[in-house]
Coordinates of C-alpha atoms in Angstrom, one line a residue:
M1 CA 4.5 -76.3 41.7
T2 CA 4.9 -72.9 42.6
A3 CA 2.5 -69.8 41.6
A4 CA 3.8 -66.6 40.4
A5 CA 2.0 -63.4 40.7
D6 CA 3.2 -61.9 37.3
A7 CA 5.9 -62.8 34.3
S8 CA 8.5 -61.2 36.3
E9 CA 8.2 -63.0 39.3
A10 CA 7.9 -66.2 37.3
A11 CA 11.4 -65.0 35.4
E12 CA 12.9 -65.0 38.9
L13 CA 11.6 -68.2 39.7
L14 CA 12.7 -70.3 36.6
A15 CA 16.1 -68.5 36.8
A16 CA 16.5 -70.3 40.3
V17 CA 15.5 -74.0 39.0
P18 CA 18.8 -75.7 38.7
A19 CA 19.9 -75.6 35.0
S20 CA 19.7 -79.5 34.4
R21 CA 16.1 -79.7 35.2
R22 CA 13.0 -79.3 33.2
V23 CA 10.6 -76.6 33.8
A24 CA 7.0 -75.7 32.6
L25 CA 4.6 -72.8 32.9
V26 CA 1.0 -73.3 33.2
D27 CA -2.0 -70.4 32.9
P28 CA -3.9 -70.3 36.6
R29 CA -7.0 -70.4 34.5
F30 CA -6.1 -73.5 32.6
V31 CA -9.1 -76.0 32.0
G32 CA -8.5 -79.4 30.5
H33 CA -7.9 -83.2 30.6
V34 CA -5.0 -84.4 32.4
H35 CA -3.7 -86.3 29.6
A36 CA -3.4 -83.2 27.7
L37 CA -1.3 -81.9 30.2
R38 CA 0.9 -85.3 29.8
L39 CA 1.1 -84.9 26.1
G40 CA 2.1 -81.2 26.3
L41 CA 4.3 -81.2 29.3
T42 CA 6.3 -84.7 30.1
D43 CA 7.2 -86.1 26.6
P44 CA 11.0 -86.3 26.9
R45 CA 11.5 -86.1 22.9
F46 CA 11.3 -82.4 22.4
A47 CA 13.3 -79.8 23.7
A48 CA 10.0 -77.3 24.0
A49 CA 6.4 -78.2 23.9
A50 CA 3.3 -76.5 24.1
I51 CA -0.6 -76.9 24.5
P52 CA -3.2 -73.8 25.1
G53 CA -2.0 -72.2 28.3
A54 CA 0.8 -74.6 29.1
L55 CA 4.7 -74.5 27.9
T56 CA 7.5 -76.6 29.0
A57 CA 10.9 -76.5 28.2
Q58 CA 13.7 -79.0 28.5
P59 CA 17.5 -77.9 29.7
E60 CA 18.7 -77.2 26.5
A61 CA 15.6 -74.7 25.4
R62 CA 15.8 -73.0 28.8
P63 CA 17.9 -70.0 28.0
A64 CA 15.5 -69.2 25.4
L65 CA 12.7 -69.6 27.2
L66 CA 14.3 -67.4 30.1
R67 CA 15.2 -64.7 27.5
A68 CA 11.9 -64.6 26.2
L69 CA 10.2 -64.4 29.3
R70 CA 12.3 -61.6 30.5
R71 CA 11.3 -59.6 27.3
A72 CA 7.6 -60.5 28.3
V73 CA 7.8 -58.5 31.7
V74 CA 7.2 -55.3 29.6
A75 CA 5.6 -56.8 26.3
V76 CA 2.7 -58.5 28.0
G77 CA 1.7 -55.8 30.3
A78 CA 1.2 -53.6 27.1
G79 CA -0.8 -56.6 25.3
S80 CA 1.5 -57.1 22.7
P81 CA 2.9 -60.5 21.5
V82 CA 6.2 -61.7 23.3
A83 CA 8.2 -61.8 20.2
P84 CA 10.9 -60.6 18.5
P85 CA 10.2 -57.4 16.5
G86 CA 8.7 -58.3 13.3
A87 CA 7.5 -61.9 14.7
E88 CA 3.9 -62.5 14.1
P89 CA 1.9 -65.0 16.4
V90 CA 1.4 -68.6 14.6
T91 CA -1.3 -69.4 17.1
E92 CA -4.5 -68.4 18.8
D93 CA -3.2 -68.8 22.4
R94 CA -2.9 -65.1 23.8
T95 CA -1.8 -66.6 27.3
V96 CA 1.7 -65.9 28.5
P97 CA 2.7 -69.6 27.8
G98 CA 1.0 -69.1 24.1
R99 CA 3.2 -65.9 23.6
L100 CA 6.2 -67.3 25.0
A101 CA 5.8 -70.3 22.5
V102 CA 5.6 -67.9 19.5
A103 CA 8.8 -66.3 21.1
L104 CA 10.7 -69.5 21.1
D105 CA 9.6 -70.5 17.8
A106 CA 10.5 -67.2 16.0
E107 CA 14.0 -67.2 17.9
G108 CA 14.7 -70.9 16.3
T109 CA 13.9 -73.3 19.1
H110 CA 11.0 -75.6 17.6
V111 CA 8.1 -75.9 19.9
Q112 CA 6.3 -79.1 19.5
R113 CA 2.6 -78.8 19.4
P114 CA 1.1 -82.3 20.1
E115 CA -2.1 -83.2 18.6
L116 CA -4.8 -83.4 21.2
G117 CA -7.9 -85.1 19.2
S118 CA -10.9 -84.9 21.5
L119 CA -8.9 -83.8 24.4
T120 CA -9.6 -80.6 25.9
A121 CA -7.0 -77.6 26.5
A122 CA -8.3 -74.3 27.3
V123 CA -7.8 -70.9 29.0
P124 CA -11.2 -69.5 29.4
T125 CA -11.4 -65.7 29.8
G126 CA -15.0 -65.6 31.4
P127 CA -17.4 -67.7 33.1
E128 CA -19.5 -68.9 30.2
E129 CA -16.3 -70.1 28.6
R130 CA -15.4 -71.9 31.9
V131 CA -18.8 -73.9 32.1
A132 CA -18.1 -74.7 28.3
A133 CA -14.6 -75.7 28.9
R134 CA -15.5 -78.0 31.8
A135 CA -18.5 -79.4 30.0
A136 CA -16.1 -80.3 27.1
V137 CA -13.7 -82.1 29.9
D138 CA -16.8 -84.0 31.5
A139 CA -18.1 -85.3 27.7
V140 CA -14.8 -87.1 26.9
D141 CA -13.3 -90.1 28.9
D142 CA -9.7 -89.3 29.5
E143 CA -8.6 -92.7 30.3
A144 CA -10.4 -94.0 27.2
V145 CA -8.6 -91.3 24.9
R146 CA -5.1 -92.4 26.7
L147 CA -5.7 -95.9 26.2
R148 CA -6.7 -95.5 22.5
S149 CA -3.5 -93.5 21.9
A150 CA -1.2 -95.9 23.4
V151 CA -2.0 -98.3 20.1
K152 CA -0.3 -97.4 17.2
A153 CA -2.4 -95.6 14.6
H154 CA -1.0 -97.7 11.6
D155 CA -0.3 -101.5 12.4
G156 CA -0.5 -104.8 10.8
F157 CA -4.3 -106.8 10.8
F158 CA -3.0 -109.3 13.1
T159 CA -1.6 -106.9 15.8
T160 CA -4.8 -104.7 15.3
F161 CA -7.2 -107.4 15.8
F162 CA -5.8 -110.0 17.8
I163 CA -3.4 -108.3 20.1
S164 CA -4.0 -104.7 20.5
P165 CA -7.8 -105.1 22.0
Y166 CA -6.0 -106.6 25.3
S167 CA -2.4 -105.9 25.0
R168 CA -3.2 -102.2 26.1
Y169 CA -4.6 -103.0 29.3
I170 CA -1.5 -105.0 30.0
A171 CA 0.3 -101.9 29.4
R172 CA -2.3 -100.1 31.7
W173 CA -1.4 -102.6 34.3
C174 CA 2.3 -102.4 34.0
A175 CA 2.1 -98.6 34.0
R176 CA 0.1 -98.7 37.6
R177 CA 2.7 -101.0 39.0
G178 CA 5.7 -98.8 38.0
L179 CA 7.0 -101.1 35.4
T180 CA 9.0 -99.5 32.8
P181 CA 8.8 -100.2 28.9
N182 CA 12.4 -101.4 29.0
Q183 CA 11.6 -104.0 31.6
V184 CA 8.8 -105.3 29.3
T185 CA 11.2 -105.4 26.4
T186 CA 13.6 -107.3 28.3
A187 CA 10.8 -109.8 29.4
S188 CA 9.9 -110.0 25.7
L189 CA 13.6 -110.8 24.8
I190 CA 13.9 -113.6 27.5
T191 CA 10.5 -114.9 26.4
A192 CA 12.0 -115.5 22.9
L193 CA 14.8 -116.7 24.1
I194 CA 13.3 -119.2 26.1
A195 CA 11.2 -120.3 23.0
A196 CA 14.2 -120.6 21.0
G197 CA 15.4 -123.1 23.5
S198 CA 12.1 -124.8 23.7
A199 CA 12.5 -125.2 19.7
A200 CA 16.1 -126.4 19.9
T201 CA 14.8 -129.2 21.9
G202 CA 13.6 -130.9 18.7
T203 CA 10.9 -132.6 20.5
R204 CA 6.9 -132.1 19.4
G205 CA 6.3 -130.7 23.2
G206 CA 9.1 -128.4 22.6
Y207 CA 7.9 -127.1 19.4
I208 CA 4.4 -126.6 20.9
A209 CA 6.0 -124.7 23.6
A210 CA 8.1 -122.3 21.6
G211 CA 5.2 -121.5 19.3
V212 CA 3.2 -120.3 22.3
L213 CA 6.1 -118.8 23.8
L214 CA 6.5 -116.9 20.5
L215 CA 3.1 -115.6 20.6
L216 CA 3.5 -114.6 23.9
S217 CA 7.1 -112.7 23.1
F218 CA 5.2 -110.7 20.6
V219 CA 2.4 -109.7 22.7
L220 CA 5.1 -108.2 25.3
D221 CA 6.5 -106.5 22.1
C222 CA 3.3 -104.7 21.4
T223 CA 2.7 -103.9 25.0
D224 CA 6.4 -102.2 25.5
G225 CA 5.6 -99.6 23.0
Q226 CA 1.8 -99.2 24.1
L227 CA 3.2 -98.8 27.7
A228 CA 5.9 -96.0 26.2
R229 CA 2.8 -94.1 24.8
Y230 CA 0.3 -94.7 27.5
S231 CA 2.9 -93.4 30.0
L232 CA 5.2 -91.3 27.7
Q233 CA 8.1 -93.0 29.1
Y234 CA 10.2 -92.5 26.1
S235 CA 14.2 -93.0 26.5
T236 CA 17.4 -93.4 24.9
M237 CA 17.8 -97.0 26.2
G238 CA 14.7 -97.7 25.1
A239 CA 15.1 -96.8 21.5
W240 CA 18.2 -98.9 21.8
L241 CA 16.4 -102.0 23.0
D242 CA 13.3 -101.6 20.9
A243 CA 15.2 -101.1 17.6
T244 CA 17.6 -104.2 18.0
F245 CA 15.6 -106.7 20.3
D246 CA 12.8 -107.6 17.5
R247 CA 15.9 -108.8 15.3
A248 CA 17.8 -110.5 18.1
K249 CA 14.7 -112.5 18.9
E250 CA 13.7 -113.5 15.6
Y251 CA 17.3 -114.6 14.5
A252 CA 17.7 -116.4 17.9
Y253 CA 14.3 -118.2 17.0
Y254 CA 15.7 -119.2 13.7
A255 CA 18.9 -120.7 15.3
G256 CA 16.8 -122.6 17.6
L257 CA 14.8 -124.2 14.9
A258 CA 17.8 -125.1 13.1
L259 CA 19.3 -126.7 16.2
G260 CA 16.0 -128.4 17.0
A261 CA 16.2 -129.8 13.5
A262 CA 19.6 -131.0 13.6
R263 CA 18.6 -132.9 16.6
G264 CA 16.1 -134.9 14.5
G265 CA 18.6 -135.4 11.8
D266 CA 17.6 -132.6 9.3
D267 CA 20.0 -129.7 8.4
V268 CA 18.2 -126.7 7.9
W269 CA 21.0 -124.1 8.8
V270 CA 21.1 -122.9 4.9
L271 CA 17.4 -122.5 5.1
A272 CA 17.8 -120.7 8.4
L273 CA 20.5 -118.3 7.2
G274 CA 18.5 -117.8 3.9
A275 CA 15.3 -116.5 5.6
M276 CA 17.5 -114.1 7.7
V277 CA 19.3 -112.7 4.7
L278 CA 15.9 -112.5 2.7
Q279 CA 14.6 -110.7 5.8
A280 CA 17.5 -108.3 6.3
C281 CA 17.2 -107.3 2.5
R282 CA 13.6 -106.6 2.7
H283 CA 14.2 -104.2 5.4
V284 CA 17.2 -102.7 4.0
V285 CA 14.9 -102.0 0.7
D286 CA 12.5 -100.0 2.8
F287 CA 15.0 -98.1 4.8
S288 CA 17.1 -97.1 1.9
F289 CA 13.6 -95.8 -0.1
N290 CA 12.2 -94.4 2.7
E291 CA 15.7 -92.3 3.6
A292 CA 16.0 -91.4 0.0
N293 CA 12.5 -90.0 -0.5
H294 CA 10.9 -88.6 2.8
D295 CA 12.3 -84.9 2.4
A296 CA 12.4 -85.3 -1.5
V297 CA 11.1 -82.0 -3.3
S298 CA 8.0 -82.5 -5.8
N299 CA 7.6 -86.2 -4.3
T300 CA 4.8 -87.2 -6.2
S301 CA 3.7 -90.0 -8.9
P302 CA 1.0 -91.6 -10.4
T303 CA 1.8 -94.9 -8.2
A304 CA 1.7 -92.9 -5.1
A305 CA -1.7 -91.1 -6.2
L306 CA -3.2 -94.3 -6.7
S307 CA -2.1 -95.7 -3.4
D308 CA -3.6 -93.0 -1.6
K309 CA -6.9 -93.4 -3.7
L310 CA -6.8 -97.1 -2.2
D311 CA -6.2 -95.9 1.0
S312 CA -10.1 -94.7 1.3
V313 CA -10.9 -98.1 0.5
G314 CA -10.8 -100.1 3.9
W315 CA -10.6 -103.5 2.9
T316 CA -7.5 -102.7 0.2
V317 CA -5.6 -101.1 3.2
W318 CA -5.7 -104.3 5.2
L319 CA -5.0 -106.4 2.2
R320 CA -2.0 -104.5 1.4
R321 CA -0.6 -104.6 4.9
M322 CA -1.0 -108.4 5.1
I323 CA 1.0 -108.8 1.5
V324 CA 4.0 -107.4 3.1
L325 CA 4.1 -110.0 5.6
P326 CA 4.6 -107.8 8.6
I327 CA 6.2 -108.9 11.8
G328 CA 2.5 -109.8 13.7
E329 CA 1.7 -112.0 10.6
R330 CA 5.3 -113.4 10.2
W331 CA 5.3 -114.3 13.8
A332 CA 2.0 -115.9 14.1
M333 CA 2.6 -117.9 11.0
I334 CA 6.1 -119.3 12.5
A335 CA 4.4 -119.8 15.6
V336 CA 1.6 -122.0 14.3
L337 CA 3.8 -123.7 11.7
T338 CA 6.5 -124.6 14.6
A339 CA 3.5 -126.1 17.0
V340 CA 2.0 -128.3 14.2
T341 CA 4.6 -128.9 11.4
T342 CA 8.5 -129.3 11.3
P343 CA 11.4 -126.1 11.1
R344 CA 11.8 -127.3 7.4
V345 CA 8.4 -126.4 6.7
V346 CA 8.7 -123.3 8.9
F347 CA 11.4 -122.1 7.0
Y348 CA 9.8 -122.8 3.3
A349 CA 7.0 -120.9 4.1
L350 CA 9.0 -117.9 5.5
L351 CA 11.0 -118.0 2.5
V352 CA 8.2 -118.1 -0.1
G353 CA 6.1 -115.7 2.0
C354 CA 9.2 -113.1 2.4
A355 CA 10.0 -113.4 -1.3
L356 CA 6.4 -112.5 -2.4
A357 CA 6.4 -109.7 0.0
A358 CA 9.8 -108.3 -1.2
C359 CA 8.5 -108.4 -4.8
Y360 CA 5.5 -106.6 -4.2
T361 CA 7.0 -103.8 -1.9
T362 CA 10.2 -103.3 -4.4
A363 CA 8.3 -103.4 -7.6
G364 CA 6.1 -100.6 -6.0
R365 CA 9.2 -98.5 -4.6
L366 CA 10.3 -99.0 -8.4
L367 CA 7.1 -97.7 -10.1
R368 CA 7.2 -94.9 -7.7
S369 CA 10.8 -94.0 -8.3
L370 CA 10.4 -94.3 -12.3
T371 CA 7.3 -92.2 -12.4
R372 CA 7.9 -89.3 -10.1
K373 CA 9.9 -86.3 -10.5
A374 CA 11.5 -86.0 -7.0
Q375 CA 14.7 -83.9 -6.4
R376 CA 16.6 -85.7 -3.9
T377 CA 18.2 -83.7 -1.0
D378 CA 22.0 -83.7 0.1
R379 CA 21.0 -84.9 3.4
A380 CA 19.0 -87.9 1.6
A381 CA 22.2 -88.7 -0.7
G382 CA 24.2 -88.5 2.4
A383 CA 22.0 -91.1 4.4
L384 CA 22.1 -93.5 1.3
A385 CA 26.2 -93.1 1.3
D386 CA 26.1 -93.8 5.1
L387 CA 23.6 -96.9 4.3
A388 CA 26.1 -98.3 1.7
D389 CA 28.7 -99.2 4.3
S390 CA 31.5 -98.5 2.2
G391 CA 34.9 -99.3 3.9
P392 CA 38.6 -98.3 3.0
L393 CA 38.8 -100.2 -0.3
A394 CA 35.7 -98.6 -1.9
E395 CA 36.8 -95.2 -0.2
A396 CA 40.1 -95.4 -2.2
V397 CA 38.7 -96.4 -5.5
A398 CA 36.3 -93.3 -5.0
A399 CA 39.2 -91.1 -4.2
V400 CA 40.9 -92.0 -7.7
L401 CA 38.0 -92.5 -9.9
R402 CA 34.5 -91.4 -10.6
R403 CA 31.6 -93.2 -12.0
P404 CA 30.1 -92.1 -15.5
G405 CA 27.5 -89.8 -15.6
G406 CA 23.8 -90.7 -16.1
G407 CA 20.9 -91.5 -13.6
F408 CA 21.1 -95.2 -13.3
T409 CA 25.1 -95.9 -13.4
A410 CA 25.2 -96.3 -9.9
P411 CA 22.7 -98.9 -9.5
F412 CA 23.8 -100.7 -12.6
L413 CA 27.6 -100.7 -11.2
A414 CA 26.3 -102.0 -7.9
F415 CA 24.2 -105.0 -9.6
A416 CA 27.0 -105.8 -12.1
G417 CA 29.6 -106.0 -9.2
A418 CA 27.0 -108.2 -7.0
A419 CA 26.1 -110.5 -9.8
V420 CA 29.7 -111.2 -10.8
L421 CA 30.5 -111.7 -7.1
V422 CA 27.7 -114.0 -6.3
A423 CA 27.9 -115.8 -9.7
A424 CA 31.4 -116.9 -8.9
A425 CA 30.6 -118.0 -5.5
L426 CA 28.0 -120.5 -7.1
F427 CA 29.7 -121.5 -10.0
A428 CA 33.3 -121.2 -9.6
P429 CA 35.2 -124.3 -8.2
Y430 CA 34.8 -124.0 -4.2
G431 CA 38.2 -122.4 -2.9
S432 CA 39.0 -121.0 -6.3
W433 CA 41.0 -117.8 -6.6
L434 CA 38.5 -116.7 -9.3
T435 CA 35.9 -116.1 -6.4
V436 CA 38.7 -113.6 -4.9
G437 CA 39.2 -112.0 -8.2
A438 CA 35.4 -111.4 -8.5
A439 CA 35.8 -110.1 -4.8
V440 CA 38.2 -107.6 -6.0
L441 CA 36.3 -106.6 -8.9
Y442 CA 33.1 -106.1 -7.0
A443 CA 35.2 -103.8 -4.5
V444 CA 36.3 -101.6 -7.4
V445 CA 32.9 -101.5 -8.8
S446 CA 31.4 -100.5 -5.4
G447 CA 33.7 -97.7 -5.0
L448 CA 33.0 -96.5 -8.5
A449 CA 29.2 -96.6 -7.6
V450 CA 29.6 -94.3 -4.5
S451 CA 32.1 -92.0 -6.0
R452 CA 29.4 -89.4 -7.0
P453 CA 26.4 -88.4 -4.7
L454 CA 23.5 -90.9 -5.0
K455 CA 20.7 -88.6 -6.3
G456 CA 19.5 -90.6 -9.1
A457 CA 16.0 -92.0 -9.3
L458 CA 17.0 -95.4 -8.5
D459 CA 20.1 -94.8 -6.4
W460 CA 18.3 -96.2 -3.2
L461 CA 18.5 -99.6 -4.9
V462 CA 22.7 -99.3 -4.1
P463 CA 22.7 -100.2 -0.3
P464 CA 20.1 -103.0 -0.7
V465 CA 22.4 -104.4 -3.6
F466 CA 25.4 -104.2 -1.2
R467 CA 23.5 -106.1 1.5
A468 CA 22.5 -108.7 -0.8
A469 CA 25.7 -109.4 -2.3
E470 CA 27.9 -109.5 1.0
Y471 CA 25.3 -111.6 2.8
C472 CA 24.7 -114.1 -0.1
T473 CA 28.2 -114.6 -0.8
V474 CA 28.9 -115.6 2.9
L475 CA 25.6 -117.9 2.7
V476 CA 26.9 -119.5 -0.6
L477 CA 30.6 -120.0 0.4
A478 CA 29.7 -121.6 3.8
A479 CA 27.0 -124.0 2.3
R480 CA 29.7 -125.0 -0.4
S481 CA 32.2 -125.5 1.7
D482 CA 31.0 -128.8 3.0
V483 CA 33.0 -127.9 6.6
P484 CA 31.4 -129.3 9.5
H485 CA 29.5 -126.3 11.2
A486 CA 30.6 -123.6 8.5
V487 CA 26.9 -122.6 7.8
P488 CA 26.3 -121.8 11.6
A489 CA 29.4 -119.6 11.8
A490 CA 28.3 -117.9 8.8
F491 CA 24.7 -117.3 10.5
G492 CA 26.7 -115.7 13.3
L493 CA 28.8 -113.4 11.1
V494 CA 25.6 -112.3 9.0
S495 CA 23.8 -111.8 12.5
A496 CA 26.7 -109.5 13.6
V497 CA 26.8 -107.3 10.5
A498 CA 23.2 -107.0 10.2
Y499 CA 23.3 -105.6 13.7
H500 CA 25.4 -103.1 12.6
H501 CA 23.6 -102.3 9.7
Y502 CA 20.3 -101.9 11.6
D503 CA 22.1 -99.8 14.2
T504 CA 23.2 -97.5 11.5
V505 CA 19.5 -97.1 10.2
Y506 CA 18.3 -96.2 13.8
R507 CA 21.0 -93.7 14.4
I508 CA 20.0 -92.2 11.0
R509 CA 16.4 -92.1 12.2
G510 CA 17.0 -90.6 15.4
G511 CA 18.8 -87.5 13.5
T512 CA 22.4 -88.4 14.9
G513 CA 24.0 -89.3 11.7
A514 CA 25.5 -92.8 11.0
P515 CA 28.2 -94.5 13.1
P516 CA 31.7 -93.1 13.3
R517 CA 33.8 -93.6 10.0
W518 CA 36.6 -95.4 12.2
L519 CA 34.0 -98.5 13.4
V520 CA 33.1 -98.7 9.6
R521 CA 36.6 -99.1 8.4
T522 CA 37.4 -101.2 11.4
I523 CA 35.1 -103.9 10.5
G524 CA 36.2 -103.4 6.8
G525 CA 32.9 -102.2 5.0
H526 CA 30.9 -104.4 3.3
E527 CA 33.5 -105.0 0.4
G528 CA 36.4 -105.4 2.8
R529 CA 34.5 -108.2 4.6
T530 CA 33.3 -109.7 1.6
L531 CA 36.7 -110.3 0.3
A532 CA 38.3 -111.3 3.4
V533 CA 35.7 -114.0 3.3
T534 CA 36.6 -115.1 -0.2
V535 CA 40.3 -115.4 0.8
L536 CA 39.3 -117.3 3.9
A537 CA 37.8 -119.9 1.6
A538 CA 40.6 -120.0 -1.0
L539 CA 43.0 -120.6 2.0
L540 CA 41.2 -122.8 4.1
T541 CA 40.0 -125.4 1.6
S542 CA 40.3 -128.5 4.3
G543 CA 39.7 -129.3 7.5
S544 CA 37.7 -127.0 10.2
G545 CA 39.9 -124.0 9.4
F546 CA 37.1 -122.3 7.5
T547 CA 34.5 -122.4 10.2
T548 CA 37.2 -120.9 13.0
A549 CA 37.9 -118.1 10.9
L550 CA 34.3 -117.4 10.2
T551 CA 33.7 -117.7 13.9
A552 CA 36.8 -115.4 14.9
L553 CA 35.6 -113.0 12.2
A554 CA 31.9 -112.9 13.6
A555 CA 33.2 -112.5 17.2
A556 CA 35.5 -109.7 16.0
V557 CA 32.5 -107.5 14.1
A558 CA 30.2 -108.4 17.2
L559 CA 32.7 -106.9 19.8
V560 CA 33.6 -103.7 18.3
V561 CA 29.9 -103.2 16.7
L562 CA 28.2 -103.9 20.2
V563 CA 30.7 -102.0 22.4
E564 CA 30.2 -99.2 20.1
S565 CA 26.5 -99.6 19.6
I566 CA 26.0 -99.6 23.6
R567 CA 28.3 -96.7 24.0
F568 CA 26.0 -94.3 21.6
W569 CA 22.8 -95.6 22.8
V570 CA 23.2 -95.2 26.4
S571 CA 25.2 -91.6 25.9
S572 CA 23.7 -88.3 26.6
S573 CA 23.7 -87.8 22.3
A574 CA 21.2 -90.4 21.7
P575 CA 17.7 -89.4 20.6
A576 CA 15.2 -90.0 23.3
V577 CA 12.9 -91.7 21.0
H578 CA 10.6 -94.7 21.2
D579 CA 10.8 -96.2 17.7
E580 CA 7.4 -96.8 16.2
G581 CA 9.0 -99.6 14.1
E582 CA 8.4 -100.9 10.6
L583 CA 5.1 -102.9 9.5
A584 CA 7.7 -105.3 8.4

């Protein structure tokens, strides 16, 4: 920390700091909580941030800061705002950092201003104001606020009342011992994998241990995010780990349960894959709807207004959060049922609970979409196109054909193609080329569905329908094949493809766009993979060839997707965010 006598000296000192380093300006009269300074000056997610009397800039925002500071050498002395001509201050903060924040905003560099709540951050100009500011600091427990803010504002019932009351203290313990959120996330993954291994033993003792370890893994899963918020340790690697490990843990546990059941003579692989498919499709409904509507214009509806009104009634908020079977409730249910029942009962409960949750959430989203007058933006339509995961076949169709006009043609075409495909997989003789023909038709119809921008009221349904068609086709063909280990191989394939789809979601959320088109084309797109699986089923109708082919396809997809995903998330272009996660 270096003190500057005036703005001119501050500009010289900043210019001398290496360009790769973050810098901060703090008014020497500043009075406030230490955590207020942490929030304003140490959060890595924003190029520039400010609180009253303090301003910080990441390397990418430093040139703009230096330009504004050099202008301030004259402007501050004259008592006028440090901003380009015509720009008006948007803040009461008249200190040098406050004026510079106005200048950065006016120049086009967004300055994040974190909510401080009960925390104090002030620059008193006289003795009385200083006494009042110090009294305000003494009146609020900085550490208590920091602990409270480590917990997500909106979480599930089980997490809020059974995990967070003590996990926040675990997070503080970790912070004081220098542990990072990534280390806690990795510990959560390892614990879940041990739980899956315990379930795979197929013994009652193994099931009890698996249930306990799964709950411990969830506690650590909550702790990593709370540690990130408590210590403001947000990172690109943390974003990737947090975004993907939850799914890896859950799917690994499903596989462990299926292996344990098989040791006892009960084959539940179809149920395990069905639970994974249903859960993934639930999530893509949420992702697709949110991406389609979060920046829509005139985005209101009577259904949304009713939901907002219900938010004022506390018990309805918790009831609606529990109905969707969020991750806390879901993992608690899985853990308890694993310990006291059988894997088959666990999967039956999962399928019923997730199906009811899916019906509830999808019905609400349909009502909102049909009753609102939203105008979808080009960005939202582009996000839906990325989520559709269309490959070369669909692109070729879209290049030569255009779907008919009409607000509902895209979801109708997607649903019709998916229905024909899944029906053929279910009812045509196994290995029939009729299923291959249905897959070809599905590829054509899928291309038609995305041949125009997805701006209709229900066009957000297109990606979920494509996910359901692909996953369900793989599940049905593997289950009907009667080939040894075909369903576990299909489980691996769907896991690899689902990882790609989740990765796409989190890249879009981070503001960096979808995975590169070469990756989507290399792994075939949803329609290409579906067609490939139907062809393999028609060609390899006997022996273990179908299992081998599914395993090879799963390995190839996983290898390509993981290598590109890891390359992206550890690169400098990845967003430095810690994902807050979905309730589900």
